[in-house]
PDB file of C-alpha atoms in Angstrom:
ATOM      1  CA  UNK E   1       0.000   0.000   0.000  1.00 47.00           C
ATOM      2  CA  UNK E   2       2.866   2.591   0.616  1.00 47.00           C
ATOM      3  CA  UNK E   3       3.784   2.265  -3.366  1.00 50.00           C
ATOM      4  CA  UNK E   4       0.622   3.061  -4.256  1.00 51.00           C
ATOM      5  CA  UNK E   5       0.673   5.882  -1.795  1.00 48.00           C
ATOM      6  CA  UNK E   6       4.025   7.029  -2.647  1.00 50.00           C
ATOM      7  CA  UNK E   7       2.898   7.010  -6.176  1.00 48.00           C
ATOM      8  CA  UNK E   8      -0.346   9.314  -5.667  1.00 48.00           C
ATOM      9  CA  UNK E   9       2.115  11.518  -3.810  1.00 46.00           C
ATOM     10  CA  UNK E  10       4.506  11.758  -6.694  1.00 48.00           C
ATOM     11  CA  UNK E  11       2.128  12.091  -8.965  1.00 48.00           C
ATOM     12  CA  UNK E  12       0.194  14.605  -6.987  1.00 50.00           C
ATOM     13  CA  UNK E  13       3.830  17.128  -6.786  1.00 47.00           C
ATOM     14  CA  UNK E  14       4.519  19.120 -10.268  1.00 51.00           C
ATOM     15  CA  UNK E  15       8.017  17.549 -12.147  1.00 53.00           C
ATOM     16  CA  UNK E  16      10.365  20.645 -11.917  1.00 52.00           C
ATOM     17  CA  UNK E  17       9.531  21.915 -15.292  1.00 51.00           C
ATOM     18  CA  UNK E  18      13.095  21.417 -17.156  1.00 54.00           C
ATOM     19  CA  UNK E  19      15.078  24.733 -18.548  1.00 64.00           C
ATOM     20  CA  UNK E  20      14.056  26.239 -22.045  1.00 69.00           C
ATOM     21  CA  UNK E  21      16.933  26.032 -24.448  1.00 84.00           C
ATOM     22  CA  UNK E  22      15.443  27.608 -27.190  1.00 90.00           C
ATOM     23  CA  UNK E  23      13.926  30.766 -28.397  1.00 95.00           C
ATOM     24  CA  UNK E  24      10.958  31.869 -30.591  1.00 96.00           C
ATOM     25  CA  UNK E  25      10.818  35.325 -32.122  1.00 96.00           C
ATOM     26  CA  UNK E  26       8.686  36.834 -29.362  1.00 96.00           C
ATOM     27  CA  UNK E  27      11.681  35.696 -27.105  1.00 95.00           C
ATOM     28  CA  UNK E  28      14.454  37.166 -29.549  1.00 96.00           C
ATOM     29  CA  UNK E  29      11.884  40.798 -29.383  1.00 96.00           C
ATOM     30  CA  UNK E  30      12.323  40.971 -25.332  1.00 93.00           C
ATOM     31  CA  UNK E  31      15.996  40.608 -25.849  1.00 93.00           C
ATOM     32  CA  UNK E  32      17.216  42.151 -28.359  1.00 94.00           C
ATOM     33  CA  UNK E  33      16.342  45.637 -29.776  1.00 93.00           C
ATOM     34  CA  UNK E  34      16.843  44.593 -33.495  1.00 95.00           C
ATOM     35  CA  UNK E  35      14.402  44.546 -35.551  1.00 96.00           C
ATOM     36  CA  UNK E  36      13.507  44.125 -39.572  1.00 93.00           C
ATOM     37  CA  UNK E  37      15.664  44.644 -41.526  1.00 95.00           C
ATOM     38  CA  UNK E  38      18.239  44.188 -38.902  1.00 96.00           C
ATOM     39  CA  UNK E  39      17.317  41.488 -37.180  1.00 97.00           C
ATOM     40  CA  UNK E  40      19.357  38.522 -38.454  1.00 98.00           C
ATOM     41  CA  UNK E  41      18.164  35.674 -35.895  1.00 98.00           C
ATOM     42  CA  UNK E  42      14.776  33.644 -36.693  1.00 98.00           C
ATOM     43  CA  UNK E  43      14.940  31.349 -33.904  1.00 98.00           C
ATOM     44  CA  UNK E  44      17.142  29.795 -31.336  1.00 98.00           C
ATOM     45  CA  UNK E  45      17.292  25.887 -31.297  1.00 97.00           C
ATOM     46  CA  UNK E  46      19.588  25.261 -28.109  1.00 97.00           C
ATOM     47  CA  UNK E  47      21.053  27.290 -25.672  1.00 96.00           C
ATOM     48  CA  UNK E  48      23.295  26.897 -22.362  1.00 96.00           C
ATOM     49  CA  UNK E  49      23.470  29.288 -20.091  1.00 93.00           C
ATOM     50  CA  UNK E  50      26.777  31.382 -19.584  1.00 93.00           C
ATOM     51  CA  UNK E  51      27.994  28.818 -22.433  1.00 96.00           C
ATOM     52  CA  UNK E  52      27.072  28.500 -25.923  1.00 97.00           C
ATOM     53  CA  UNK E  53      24.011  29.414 -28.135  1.00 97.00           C
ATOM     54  CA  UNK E  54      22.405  27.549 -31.741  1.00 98.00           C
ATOM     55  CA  UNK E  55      20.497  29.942 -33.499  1.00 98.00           C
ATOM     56  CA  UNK E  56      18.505  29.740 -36.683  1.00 98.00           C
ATOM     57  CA  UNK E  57      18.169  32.820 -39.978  1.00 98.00           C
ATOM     58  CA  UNK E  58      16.545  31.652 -42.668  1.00 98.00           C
ATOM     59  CA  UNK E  59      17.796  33.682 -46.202  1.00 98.00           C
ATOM     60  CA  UNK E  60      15.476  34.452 -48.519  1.00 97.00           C
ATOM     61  CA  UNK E  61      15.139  36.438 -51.060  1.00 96.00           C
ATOM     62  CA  UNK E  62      13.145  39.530 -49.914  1.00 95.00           C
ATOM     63  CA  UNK E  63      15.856  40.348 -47.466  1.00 96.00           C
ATOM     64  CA  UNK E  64      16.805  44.106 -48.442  1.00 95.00           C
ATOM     65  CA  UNK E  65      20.324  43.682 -49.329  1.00 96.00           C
ATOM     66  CA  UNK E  66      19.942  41.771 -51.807  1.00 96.00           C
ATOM     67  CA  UNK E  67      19.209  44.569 -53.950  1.00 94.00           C
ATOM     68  CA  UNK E  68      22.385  45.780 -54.063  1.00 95.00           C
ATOM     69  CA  UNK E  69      24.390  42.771 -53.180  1.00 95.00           C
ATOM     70  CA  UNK E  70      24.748  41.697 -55.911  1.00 94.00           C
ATOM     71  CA  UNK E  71      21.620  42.182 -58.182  1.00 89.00           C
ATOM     72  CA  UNK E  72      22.640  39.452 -60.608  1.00 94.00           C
ATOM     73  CA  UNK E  73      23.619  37.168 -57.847  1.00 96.00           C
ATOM     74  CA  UNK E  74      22.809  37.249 -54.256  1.00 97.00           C
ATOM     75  CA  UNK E  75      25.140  36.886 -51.762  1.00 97.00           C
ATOM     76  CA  UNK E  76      24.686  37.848 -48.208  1.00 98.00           C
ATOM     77  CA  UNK E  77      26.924  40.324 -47.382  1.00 98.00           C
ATOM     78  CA  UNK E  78      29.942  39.041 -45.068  1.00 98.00           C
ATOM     79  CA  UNK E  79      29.928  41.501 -42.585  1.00 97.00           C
ATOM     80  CA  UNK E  80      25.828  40.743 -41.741  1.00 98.00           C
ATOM     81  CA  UNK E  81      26.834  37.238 -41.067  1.00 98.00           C
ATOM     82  CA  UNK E  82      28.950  37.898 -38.757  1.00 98.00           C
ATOM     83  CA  UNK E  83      26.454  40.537 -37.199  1.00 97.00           C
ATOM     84  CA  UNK E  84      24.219  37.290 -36.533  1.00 98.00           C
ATOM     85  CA  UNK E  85      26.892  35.916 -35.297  1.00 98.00           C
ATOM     86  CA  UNK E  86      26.827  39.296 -32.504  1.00 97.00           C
ATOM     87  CA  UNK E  87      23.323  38.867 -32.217  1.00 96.00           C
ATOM     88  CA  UNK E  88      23.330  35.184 -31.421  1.00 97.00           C
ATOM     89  CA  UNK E  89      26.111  36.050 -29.098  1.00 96.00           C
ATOM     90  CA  UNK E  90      24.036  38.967 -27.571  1.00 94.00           C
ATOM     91  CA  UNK E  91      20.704  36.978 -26.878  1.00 94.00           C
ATOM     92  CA  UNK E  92      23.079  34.094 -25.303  1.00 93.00           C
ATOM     93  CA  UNK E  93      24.307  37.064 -22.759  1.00 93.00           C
ATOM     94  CA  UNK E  94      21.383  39.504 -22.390  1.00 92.00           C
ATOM     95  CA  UNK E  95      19.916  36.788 -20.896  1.00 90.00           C
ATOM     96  CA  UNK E  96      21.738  36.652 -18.011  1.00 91.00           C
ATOM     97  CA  UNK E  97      22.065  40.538 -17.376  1.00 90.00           C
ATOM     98  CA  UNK E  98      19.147  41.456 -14.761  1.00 89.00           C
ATOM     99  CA  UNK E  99      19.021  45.232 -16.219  1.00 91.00           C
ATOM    100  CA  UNK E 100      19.199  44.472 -19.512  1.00 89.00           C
ATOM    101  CA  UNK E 101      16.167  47.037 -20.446  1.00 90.00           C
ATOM    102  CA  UNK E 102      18.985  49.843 -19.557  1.00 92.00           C
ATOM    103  CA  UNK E 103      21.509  48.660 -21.363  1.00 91.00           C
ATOM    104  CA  UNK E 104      22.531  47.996 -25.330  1.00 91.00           C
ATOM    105  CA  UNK E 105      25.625  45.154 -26.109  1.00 92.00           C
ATOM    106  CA  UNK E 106      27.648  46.590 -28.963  1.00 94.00           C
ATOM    107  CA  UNK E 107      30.359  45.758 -31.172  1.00 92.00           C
ATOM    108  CA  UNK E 108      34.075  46.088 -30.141  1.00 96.00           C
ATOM    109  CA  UNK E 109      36.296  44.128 -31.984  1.00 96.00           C
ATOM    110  CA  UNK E 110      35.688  41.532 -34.943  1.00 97.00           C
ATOM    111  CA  UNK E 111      38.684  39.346 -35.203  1.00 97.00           C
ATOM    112  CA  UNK E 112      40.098  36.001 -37.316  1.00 97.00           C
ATOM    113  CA  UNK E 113      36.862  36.561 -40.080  1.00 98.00           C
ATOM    114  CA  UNK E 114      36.576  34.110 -42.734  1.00 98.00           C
ATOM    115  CA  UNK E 115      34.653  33.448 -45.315  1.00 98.00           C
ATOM    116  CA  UNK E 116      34.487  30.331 -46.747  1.00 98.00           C
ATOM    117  CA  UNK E 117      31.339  29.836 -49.183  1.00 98.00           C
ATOM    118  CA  UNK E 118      28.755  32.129 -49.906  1.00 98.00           C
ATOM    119  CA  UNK E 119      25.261  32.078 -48.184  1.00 98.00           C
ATOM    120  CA  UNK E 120      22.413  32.860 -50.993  1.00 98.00           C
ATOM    121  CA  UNK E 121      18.489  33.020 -50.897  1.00 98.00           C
ATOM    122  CA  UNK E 122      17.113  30.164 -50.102  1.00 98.00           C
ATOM    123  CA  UNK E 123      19.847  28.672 -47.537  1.00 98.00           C
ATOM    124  CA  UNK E 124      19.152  28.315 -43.627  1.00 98.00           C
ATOM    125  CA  UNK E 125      22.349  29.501 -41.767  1.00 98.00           C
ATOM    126  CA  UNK E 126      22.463  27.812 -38.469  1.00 98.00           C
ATOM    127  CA  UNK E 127      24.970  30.424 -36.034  1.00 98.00           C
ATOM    128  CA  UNK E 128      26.648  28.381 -33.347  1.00 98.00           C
ATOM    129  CA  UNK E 129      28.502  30.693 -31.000  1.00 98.00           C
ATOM    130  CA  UNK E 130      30.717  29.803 -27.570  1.00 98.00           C
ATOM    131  CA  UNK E 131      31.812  32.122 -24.807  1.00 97.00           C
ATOM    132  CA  UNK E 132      35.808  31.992 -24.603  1.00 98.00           C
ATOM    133  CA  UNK E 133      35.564  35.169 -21.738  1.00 97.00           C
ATOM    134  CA  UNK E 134      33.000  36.676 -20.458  1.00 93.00           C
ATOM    135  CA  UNK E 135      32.407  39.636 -17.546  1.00 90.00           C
ATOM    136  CA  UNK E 136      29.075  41.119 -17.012  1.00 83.00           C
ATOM    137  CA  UNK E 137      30.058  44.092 -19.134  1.00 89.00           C
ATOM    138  CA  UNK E 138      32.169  42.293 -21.550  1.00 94.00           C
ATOM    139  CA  UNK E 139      32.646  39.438 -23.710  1.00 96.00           C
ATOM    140  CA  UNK E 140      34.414  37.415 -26.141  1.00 98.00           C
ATOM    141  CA  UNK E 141      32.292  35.220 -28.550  1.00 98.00           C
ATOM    142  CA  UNK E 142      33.452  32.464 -31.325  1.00 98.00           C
ATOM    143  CA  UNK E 143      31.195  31.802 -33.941  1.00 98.00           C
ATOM    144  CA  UNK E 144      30.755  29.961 -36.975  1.00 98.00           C
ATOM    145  CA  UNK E 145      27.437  29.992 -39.037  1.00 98.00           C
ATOM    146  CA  UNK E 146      26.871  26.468 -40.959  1.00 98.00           C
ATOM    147  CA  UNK E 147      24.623  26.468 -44.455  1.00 98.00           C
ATOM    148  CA  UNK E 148      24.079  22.533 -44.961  1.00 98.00           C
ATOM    149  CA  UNK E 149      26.866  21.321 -42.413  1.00 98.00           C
ATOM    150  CA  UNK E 150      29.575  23.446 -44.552  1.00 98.00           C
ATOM    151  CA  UNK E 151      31.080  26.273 -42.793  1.00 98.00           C
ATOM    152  CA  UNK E 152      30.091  29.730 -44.492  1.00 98.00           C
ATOM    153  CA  UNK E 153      31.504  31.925 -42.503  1.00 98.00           C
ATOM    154  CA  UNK E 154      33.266  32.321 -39.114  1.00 98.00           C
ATOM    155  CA  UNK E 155      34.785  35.097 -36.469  1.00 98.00           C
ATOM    156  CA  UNK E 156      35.468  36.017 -32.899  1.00 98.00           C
ATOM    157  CA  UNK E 157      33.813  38.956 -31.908  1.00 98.00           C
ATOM    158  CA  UNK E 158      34.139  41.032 -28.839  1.00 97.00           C
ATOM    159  CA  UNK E 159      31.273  42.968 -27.189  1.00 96.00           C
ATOM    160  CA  UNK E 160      30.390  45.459 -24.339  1.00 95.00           C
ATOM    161  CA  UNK E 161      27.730  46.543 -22.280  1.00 94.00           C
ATOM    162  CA  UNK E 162      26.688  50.348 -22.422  1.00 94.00           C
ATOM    163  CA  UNK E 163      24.197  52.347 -21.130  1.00 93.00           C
ATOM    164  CA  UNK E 164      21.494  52.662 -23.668  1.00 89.00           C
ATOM    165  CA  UNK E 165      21.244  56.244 -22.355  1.00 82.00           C
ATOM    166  CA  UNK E 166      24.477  57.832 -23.050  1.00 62.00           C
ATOM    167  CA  UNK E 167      25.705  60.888 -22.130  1.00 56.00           C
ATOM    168  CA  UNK E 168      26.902  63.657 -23.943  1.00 53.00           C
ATOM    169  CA  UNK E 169      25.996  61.620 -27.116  1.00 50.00           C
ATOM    170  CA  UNK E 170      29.339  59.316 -27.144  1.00 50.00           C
ATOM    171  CA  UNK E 171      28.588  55.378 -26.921  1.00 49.00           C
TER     172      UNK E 171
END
C-alpha cells in the first residue's frame, strides 16, 4: 500500500519543469532591440546558459540587401553574417544581465573573419557561437554559421555593455 501511496504523492507534486533552451521570435523581441531589416536571428534551437548558443536565420530572397548585393547574384553580405553571429552572441548574454532594459551590447572588436562559401536566398544559416571570456560588461564570442553542415563563414567577436542612455551623445 505505501507504493501506491508514494505514487499518488509523486504524482500529486509538479516535475520541476526542465530549462528552455530555445527561443521563438517573441523571445528574440524581449531581448534584443533589433528589428527588420536588422534582425538577423529567426529562432534559437539550443542554448546553455553562460555557455554557448544555436540559433537559426533563414535567407530568402526579400531580405533588403539583396538589392544591391549583388543584383545578378545574391550573396549575403559578409559583414551581416557575422552581425548574426553578434546577435546570437548577444541573446546568449542579455539573458543573463538582470538590467538588460537599460543597457545595449555593442560591437568592439571583430577578429580572425573568414569566409568560406557564400550564403544565398534560399539557404538556412544555423549560427553556433561559444563564450571563450565573459564579464558582465564584456565578452568574447566564437562563432561559426553552418549552411548545410559546410562552414560559411566564421569570427570572434568582442562585445560590451553600455548604457542605452548615453551621455553627452558618445557610446
Amino acid at each position: 500500500m505505501t507504493d501506491n501511496n508514494q505514487s499518488a504523492a509523486d504524482a500529486a507534486t509538479p516535475a520541476a519543469a526542465p530549462e528552455k533552451t530555445g527561443m521563438e521570435i517573441g523571445d528574440i523581441f524581449k531581448l534584443l532591440p533589433h528589428r527588420y531589416p536588422f534582425l538577423l536571428i529567426d529562432r534559437v534551437i539550443e542554448l546553455v546558459r553562460t555557455k554557448s548558443i544555436v540559433a537559426v536565420k533563414n535567407v530568402t530572397i526579400g531580405e533588403p540587401f539583396f538589392q544591391g548585393h549583388f543584383p545578378d547574384k545574391p550573396i549575403m553580405p559578409g559583414v551581416l553574417i557575422v552581425e548574426a553571429i553578434a546577435q546570437a552572441g548577444g541573446l546568449l548574454l542579455l539573458k543573463e544581465v538582470p538590467n538588460r532594459d537599460e543597457m545595449l551590447m555593442v560591437f568592439t572588436g571583430i577578429e580572425r573573419a573568414r569566409f568560406r562559401r557564400p550564403v544565398v536566398p534560399g539557404d538556412q544559416m544555423r549560427i553556433e557561437v561559444c563564450v571563450k571570456a565573459w564579464r558582465i560588461t564584456a565578452a568574447r564570442l566564437e562563432g561559426k554559421a553552418y549552411v548545410d553542415g559546410k562552414v560559411a563563414a566564421e569570427a570572434t567577436v568582442t562585445c560590451r555593455l553600455v548604457p542605452r542612455q548615453a551621455s553627452g551623445g558618445n557610446l
